[in-house]
Structures are given as C-alpha cells and as structure tokens.
Amino acid sequence: MAVIKSPGLLLVLITQFVAQNLGTEQKHNCKFPNEWRGSFFLGGSRDSFTIDTQKFGTAGFCYRVQDRLQYTLYKRPEKCFQCLKIWERHENVLQYKLSECVSKAEHKDGV
C-alpha cells in the first residue's frame, strides 16, 4: 500500500481516475451553441455532418469550452484530445479546423 504525502499528487491521481472511468465527454458542462446543431453538408463528402449538444460530427465529444469559438474535443475510441476552432462565415456556413489528436500521456501539462 502506498502512502501519498502530497495533497497535490492525490488530486492528480483522483482526476486521472475520474477521467479514465467516467464518461469523459460529459465533463465541464461543454455544449455547442443551439444555432450550430443539425446536419450539414461537408464539402467533398456525400455523408451529412451532424452537430448535436455535445458531439461534433465524427471528430469527437465536447470536453471543454475555451471560448465561444474554441473547444477541446475528446475522441472516445482513440482516447485522445483535439483542439477545435470554428469560424461562423454565414448563418448557414461554419468553417472549422482540428488539431492533431493528443493523448493525456503525451500532454503532461493537462488538457
């Protein structure tokens, strides 16, 4: 049995446990704006691209809101995080850019 002397280390261990064992996409009360929700045409693809309360197409689930146009997404199967930047070009047009997927182990400073 290990004895943890640092309260900060205990907090990090609890945070890691919760992130690994609960539905990660439901943390931080992260939601996409109502006006973005629905099905969209994605250039170069025949399939529709759907945005709902927490899911952004096939990219992942809303994990954290940085500001109204920047989000952190969580990809469940890959267990990694992506940054999402969105530009509202028109009421019917969204442009977005995704970063590479980074696992928590690769990003030591946290997500």
Short mmCIF file of N, CA and C in Angstrom, two decimals:
data_model
loop_
_atom_site.label_atom_id
_atom_site.label_comp_id
_atom_site.label_asym_id
_atom_site.label_seq_id
_atom_site.Cartn_x
_atom_site.Cartn_y
_atom_site.Cartn_z
N MET A 1 0.84 -1.18 0.00
CA MET A 1 0.00 0.00 0.00
C MET A 1 0.89 1.24 0.00
N ALA A 2 0.60 2.19 -0.88
CA ALA A 2 1.38 3.42 -0.99
C ALA A 2 0.78 4.52 -0.12
N VAL A 3 1.63 5.30 0.49
CA VAL A 3 1.19 6.44 1.27
C VAL A 3 1.50 7.69 0.46
N ILE A 4 0.49 8.54 0.26
CA ILE A 4 0.67 9.76 -0.53
C ILE A 4 0.79 10.93 0.43
N LYS A 5 1.95 11.58 0.41
CA LYS A 5 2.21 12.69 1.33
C LYS A 5 1.82 14.04 0.74
N SER A 6 1.72 14.14 -0.57
CA SER A 6 1.42 15.41 -1.22
C SER A 6 -0.05 15.49 -1.59
N PRO A 7 -0.80 16.48 -1.06
CA PRO A 7 -2.21 16.63 -1.45
C PRO A 7 -2.36 16.90 -2.95
N GLY A 8 -1.38 17.60 -3.55
CA GLY A 8 -1.44 17.88 -4.98
C GLY A 8 -1.38 16.61 -5.81
N LEU A 9 -0.52 15.67 -5.40
CA LEU A 9 -0.40 14.39 -6.10
C LEU A 9 -1.69 13.60 -5.98
N LEU A 10 -2.31 13.63 -4.82
CA LEU A 10 -3.57 12.94 -4.62
C LEU A 10 -4.64 13.50 -5.55
N LEU A 11 -4.69 14.81 -5.68
CA LEU A 11 -5.66 15.44 -6.58
C LEU A 11 -5.43 15.01 -8.03
N VAL A 12 -4.17 14.94 -8.46
CA VAL A 12 -3.85 14.49 -9.82
C VAL A 12 -4.29 13.06 -10.02
N LEU A 13 -4.03 12.19 -9.06
CA LEU A 13 -4.42 10.78 -9.17
C LEU A 13 -5.94 10.62 -9.23
N ILE A 14 -6.66 11.38 -8.41
CA ILE A 14 -8.13 11.32 -8.45
C ILE A 14 -8.65 11.81 -9.78
N THR A 15 -8.09 12.89 -10.29
CA THR A 15 -8.50 13.43 -11.59
C THR A 15 -8.27 12.42 -12.69
N GLN A 16 -7.13 11.75 -12.69
CA GLN A 16 -6.84 10.74 -13.71
C GLN A 16 -7.82 9.58 -13.61
N PHE A 17 -8.13 9.15 -12.39
CA PHE A 17 -9.07 8.05 -12.21
C PHE A 17 -10.44 8.42 -12.77
N VAL A 18 -10.94 9.59 -12.43
CA VAL A 18 -12.24 10.03 -12.90
C VAL A 18 -12.27 10.12 -14.42
N ALA A 19 -11.21 10.68 -15.02
CA ALA A 19 -11.15 10.83 -16.48
C ALA A 19 -11.15 9.47 -17.17
N GLN A 20 -10.53 8.49 -16.57
CA GLN A 20 -10.44 7.16 -17.19
C GLN A 20 -11.69 6.33 -16.98
N ASN A 21 -12.46 6.62 -15.94
CA ASN A 21 -13.55 5.72 -15.58
C ASN A 21 -14.95 6.30 -15.74
N LEU A 22 -15.08 7.56 -16.04
CA LEU A 22 -16.40 8.14 -16.27
C LEU A 22 -16.52 8.60 -17.70
N GLY A 23 -17.73 8.96 -18.12
CA GLY A 23 -17.94 9.46 -19.47
C GLY A 23 -17.25 10.80 -19.65
N THR A 24 -16.07 10.81 -20.20
CA THR A 24 -15.24 11.99 -20.29
C THR A 24 -15.92 13.11 -21.06
N GLU A 25 -16.73 12.78 -22.05
CA GLU A 25 -17.35 13.81 -22.87
C GLU A 25 -18.38 14.63 -22.11
N GLN A 26 -18.77 14.22 -20.92
CA GLN A 26 -19.78 14.95 -20.17
C GLN A 26 -19.19 15.88 -19.13
N LYS A 27 -17.90 16.07 -19.09
CA LYS A 27 -17.29 16.95 -18.10
C LYS A 27 -17.36 18.41 -18.53
N HIS A 28 -17.17 19.28 -17.60
CA HIS A 28 -17.04 20.71 -17.83
C HIS A 28 -18.29 21.35 -18.43
N ASN A 29 -19.43 20.67 -18.42
CA ASN A 29 -20.68 21.21 -18.96
C ASN A 29 -20.48 21.82 -20.35
N CYS A 30 -19.76 21.14 -21.19
CA CYS A 30 -19.42 21.61 -22.53
C CYS A 30 -20.56 21.30 -23.50
N LYS A 31 -21.05 22.34 -24.16
CA LYS A 31 -22.12 22.17 -25.14
C LYS A 31 -21.88 23.12 -26.30
N PHE A 32 -22.31 22.68 -27.48
CA PHE A 32 -22.22 23.54 -28.66
C PHE A 32 -23.46 24.43 -28.72
N PRO A 33 -23.33 25.63 -29.29
CA PRO A 33 -24.48 26.55 -29.37
C PRO A 33 -25.65 25.94 -30.14
N ASN A 34 -26.87 26.30 -29.73
CA ASN A 34 -28.08 25.78 -30.38
C ASN A 34 -28.09 26.02 -31.88
N GLU A 35 -27.62 27.19 -32.31
CA GLU A 35 -27.69 27.52 -33.74
C GLU A 35 -26.74 26.67 -34.60
N TRP A 36 -25.82 25.95 -34.01
CA TRP A 36 -24.93 25.07 -34.76
C TRP A 36 -25.48 23.66 -34.88
N ARG A 37 -26.47 23.32 -34.12
CA ARG A 37 -26.96 21.94 -34.08
C ARG A 37 -27.77 21.62 -35.32
N GLY A 38 -27.50 20.42 -35.86
CA GLY A 38 -28.21 19.97 -37.05
C GLY A 38 -27.28 19.23 -37.98
N SER A 39 -27.77 18.94 -39.18
CA SER A 39 -26.98 18.23 -40.20
C SER A 39 -26.48 19.22 -41.23
N PHE A 40 -25.24 19.07 -41.63
CA PHE A 40 -24.60 19.96 -42.58
C PHE A 40 -24.00 19.17 -43.73
N PHE A 41 -23.84 19.82 -44.86
CA PHE A 41 -23.11 19.27 -45.98
C PHE A 41 -21.65 19.58 -45.76
N LEU A 42 -20.81 18.56 -45.84
CA LEU A 42 -19.37 18.74 -45.68
C LEU A 42 -18.73 18.60 -47.05
N GLY A 43 -18.11 19.67 -47.53
CA GLY A 43 -17.51 19.67 -48.86
C GLY A 43 -16.66 18.44 -49.13
N GLY A 44 -16.88 17.79 -50.27
CA GLY A 44 -16.11 16.62 -50.66
C GLY A 44 -16.64 15.31 -50.09
N SER A 45 -17.75 15.34 -49.37
CA SER A 45 -18.30 14.13 -48.77
C SER A 45 -19.79 14.02 -49.09
N ARG A 46 -20.25 12.80 -49.31
CA ARG A 46 -21.68 12.58 -49.56
C ARG A 46 -22.47 12.44 -48.26
N ASP A 47 -21.75 12.08 -47.19
CA ASP A 47 -22.41 11.90 -45.89
C ASP A 47 -22.66 13.25 -45.24
N SER A 48 -23.75 13.32 -44.47
CA SER A 48 -24.01 14.56 -43.74
C SER A 48 -23.13 14.62 -42.50
N PHE A 49 -22.89 15.81 -42.05
CA PHE A 49 -22.05 16.07 -40.88
C PHE A 49 -22.98 16.62 -39.82
N THR A 50 -23.10 15.93 -38.69
CA THR A 50 -24.08 16.30 -37.67
C THR A 50 -23.41 16.87 -36.43
N ILE A 51 -23.97 17.98 -35.96
CA ILE A 51 -23.54 18.57 -34.70
C ILE A 51 -24.74 18.53 -33.77
N ASP A 52 -24.56 17.96 -32.58
CA ASP A 52 -25.64 18.00 -31.60
C ASP A 52 -25.14 18.67 -30.32
N THR A 53 -25.79 18.46 -29.23
CA THR A 53 -25.45 19.15 -27.98
C THR A 53 -23.98 19.02 -27.62
N GLN A 54 -23.44 17.79 -27.71
CA GLN A 54 -22.05 17.57 -27.30
C GLN A 54 -21.19 16.91 -28.37
N LYS A 55 -21.77 16.42 -29.44
CA LYS A 55 -21.00 15.70 -30.45
C LYS A 55 -20.77 16.57 -31.68
N PHE A 56 -19.52 16.59 -32.15
CA PHE A 56 -19.16 17.36 -33.33
C PHE A 56 -18.81 16.39 -34.45
N GLY A 57 -19.82 16.00 -35.25
CA GLY A 57 -19.61 15.05 -36.33
C GLY A 57 -18.94 13.79 -35.84
N THR A 58 -17.94 13.34 -36.58
CA THR A 58 -17.18 12.16 -36.17
C THR A 58 -15.91 12.56 -35.43
N ALA A 59 -15.69 13.87 -35.24
CA ALA A 59 -14.45 14.35 -34.61
C ALA A 59 -14.38 14.00 -33.13
N GLY A 60 -15.50 14.05 -32.43
CA GLY A 60 -15.46 13.72 -31.01
C GLY A 60 -16.52 14.45 -30.22
N PHE A 61 -16.36 14.39 -28.90
CA PHE A 61 -17.32 14.97 -27.97
C PHE A 61 -16.74 16.23 -27.33
N CYS A 62 -17.62 17.17 -27.08
CA CYS A 62 -17.23 18.42 -26.44
C CYS A 62 -16.71 18.13 -25.04
N TYR A 63 -15.48 18.49 -24.77
CA TYR A 63 -14.86 18.25 -23.46
C TYR A 63 -14.74 19.54 -22.65
N ARG A 64 -14.31 20.60 -23.32
CA ARG A 64 -14.13 21.88 -22.62
C ARG A 64 -14.32 23.03 -23.61
N VAL A 65 -15.01 24.08 -23.14
CA VAL A 65 -15.17 25.30 -23.94
C VAL A 65 -14.06 26.26 -23.54
N GLN A 66 -13.26 26.67 -24.54
CA GLN A 66 -12.21 27.67 -24.27
C GLN A 66 -12.82 29.07 -24.37
N ASP A 67 -13.56 29.29 -25.43
CA ASP A 67 -14.41 30.47 -25.62
C ASP A 67 -15.47 30.07 -26.63
N ARG A 68 -16.33 30.96 -27.06
CA ARG A 68 -17.44 30.57 -27.92
C ARG A 68 -17.01 29.90 -29.23
N LEU A 69 -15.81 30.15 -29.68
CA LEU A 69 -15.36 29.61 -30.97
C LEU A 69 -14.22 28.60 -30.84
N GLN A 70 -13.77 28.30 -29.63
CA GLN A 70 -12.68 27.34 -29.44
C GLN A 70 -13.08 26.30 -28.40
N TYR A 71 -12.85 25.02 -28.75
CA TYR A 71 -13.26 23.92 -27.91
C TYR A 71 -12.16 22.87 -27.85
N THR A 72 -12.21 22.06 -26.81
CA THR A 72 -11.39 20.85 -26.73
C THR A 72 -12.35 19.69 -26.90
N LEU A 73 -12.04 18.79 -27.84
CA LEU A 73 -12.86 17.61 -28.09
C LEU A 73 -12.17 16.37 -27.54
N TYR A 74 -12.96 15.37 -27.17
CA TYR A 74 -12.43 14.09 -26.73
C TYR A 74 -12.88 13.03 -27.72
N LYS A 75 -11.93 12.27 -28.26
CA LYS A 75 -12.24 11.17 -29.17
C LYS A 75 -12.22 9.88 -28.37
N ARG A 76 -13.38 9.26 -28.26
CA ARG A 76 -13.54 8.09 -27.41
C ARG A 76 -12.69 6.88 -27.83
N PRO A 77 -12.81 6.41 -29.06
CA PRO A 77 -12.05 5.18 -29.37
C PRO A 77 -10.54 5.36 -29.24
N GLU A 78 -10.04 6.54 -29.63
CA GLU A 78 -8.61 6.79 -29.61
C GLU A 78 -8.12 7.26 -28.23
N LYS A 79 -9.07 7.66 -27.38
CA LYS A 79 -8.76 8.19 -26.04
C LYS A 79 -7.74 9.33 -26.11
N CYS A 80 -8.08 10.32 -26.94
CA CYS A 80 -7.20 11.47 -27.12
C CYS A 80 -8.03 12.74 -27.25
N PHE A 81 -7.34 13.86 -27.23
CA PHE A 81 -7.98 15.18 -27.26
C PHE A 81 -7.57 15.95 -28.50
N GLN A 82 -8.49 16.78 -29.00
CA GLN A 82 -8.21 17.64 -30.15
C GLN A 82 -8.72 19.05 -29.85
N CYS A 83 -8.00 20.03 -30.36
CA CYS A 83 -8.48 21.40 -30.31
C CYS A 83 -9.34 21.65 -31.54
N LEU A 84 -10.43 22.37 -31.36
CA LEU A 84 -11.34 22.71 -32.44
C LEU A 84 -11.51 24.22 -32.46
N LYS A 85 -11.29 24.81 -33.62
CA LYS A 85 -11.50 26.25 -33.83
C LYS A 85 -12.59 26.38 -34.89
N ILE A 86 -13.60 27.19 -34.61
CA ILE A 86 -14.73 27.36 -35.53
C ILE A 86 -14.87 28.83 -35.91
N TRP A 87 -15.14 29.06 -37.18
CA TRP A 87 -15.46 30.40 -37.67
C TRP A 87 -16.86 30.35 -38.24
N GLU A 88 -17.72 31.27 -37.84
CA GLU A 88 -19.07 31.37 -38.38
C GLU A 88 -19.01 32.29 -39.59
N ARG A 89 -18.97 31.73 -40.79
CA ARG A 89 -18.84 32.52 -42.02
C ARG A 89 -20.17 33.12 -42.47
N HIS A 90 -21.26 32.43 -42.14
CA HIS A 90 -22.62 32.85 -42.52
C HIS A 90 -23.55 32.08 -41.59
N GLU A 91 -24.81 32.47 -41.50
CA GLU A 91 -25.71 31.75 -40.60
C GLU A 91 -25.87 30.28 -40.98
N ASN A 92 -25.57 29.94 -42.24
CA ASN A 92 -25.65 28.54 -42.70
C ASN A 92 -24.29 27.92 -43.01
N VAL A 93 -23.21 28.63 -42.70
CA VAL A 93 -21.87 28.14 -43.05
C VAL A 93 -20.94 28.22 -41.83
N LEU A 94 -20.39 27.08 -41.46
CA LEU A 94 -19.37 27.01 -40.42
C LEU A 94 -18.08 26.51 -41.06
N GLN A 95 -16.99 27.11 -40.70
CA GLN A 95 -15.68 26.63 -41.11
C GLN A 95 -14.97 26.21 -39.84
N TYR A 96 -14.25 25.08 -39.90
CA TYR A 96 -13.57 24.63 -38.69
C TYR A 96 -12.20 24.05 -39.02
N LYS A 97 -11.38 23.99 -37.99
CA LYS A 97 -10.05 23.41 -38.10
C LYS A 97 -9.81 22.58 -36.85
N LEU A 98 -9.28 21.36 -37.04
CA LEU A 98 -8.97 20.46 -35.93
C LEU A 98 -7.47 20.27 -35.80
N SER A 99 -6.99 20.20 -34.57
CA SER A 99 -5.58 19.89 -34.34
C SER A 99 -5.38 18.38 -34.43
N GLU A 100 -4.14 17.96 -34.27
CA GLU A 100 -3.86 16.52 -34.17
C GLU A 100 -4.42 16.00 -32.86
N CYS A 101 -4.67 14.72 -32.79
CA CYS A 101 -5.18 14.10 -31.58
C CYS A 101 -4.01 13.81 -30.64
N VAL A 102 -4.13 14.28 -29.39
CA VAL A 102 -3.06 14.13 -28.41
C VAL A 102 -3.62 13.41 -27.19
N SER A 103 -2.92 12.34 -26.76
CA SER A 103 -3.36 11.63 -25.56
C SER A 103 -2.92 12.41 -24.32
N LYS A 104 -3.56 12.14 -23.21
CA LYS A 104 -3.21 12.82 -21.97
C LYS A 104 -1.76 12.51 -21.57
N ALA A 105 -1.31 11.29 -21.85
CA ALA A 105 0.06 10.91 -21.51
C ALA A 105 1.08 11.75 -22.28
N GLU A 106 0.74 12.11 -23.53
CA GLU A 106 1.64 12.92 -24.35
C GLU A 106 1.65 14.38 -23.89
N HIS A 107 0.56 14.83 -23.29
CA HIS A 107 0.42 16.23 -22.89
C HIS A 107 0.49 16.30 -21.38
N LYS A 108 1.67 16.41 -20.85
CA LYS A 108 1.91 16.32 -19.41
C LYS A 108 1.30 17.48 -18.62
N ASP A 109 1.05 18.63 -19.25
CA ASP A 109 0.51 19.79 -18.54
C ASP A 109 -0.99 19.70 -18.33
N GLY A 110 -1.62 18.65 -18.81
CA GLY A 110 -3.07 18.53 -18.70
C GLY A 110 -3.74 19.04 -19.95
N VAL A 111 -5.03 18.86 -20.02
CA VAL A 111 -5.78 19.26 -21.20
C VAL A 111 -6.60 20.48 -20.88
#
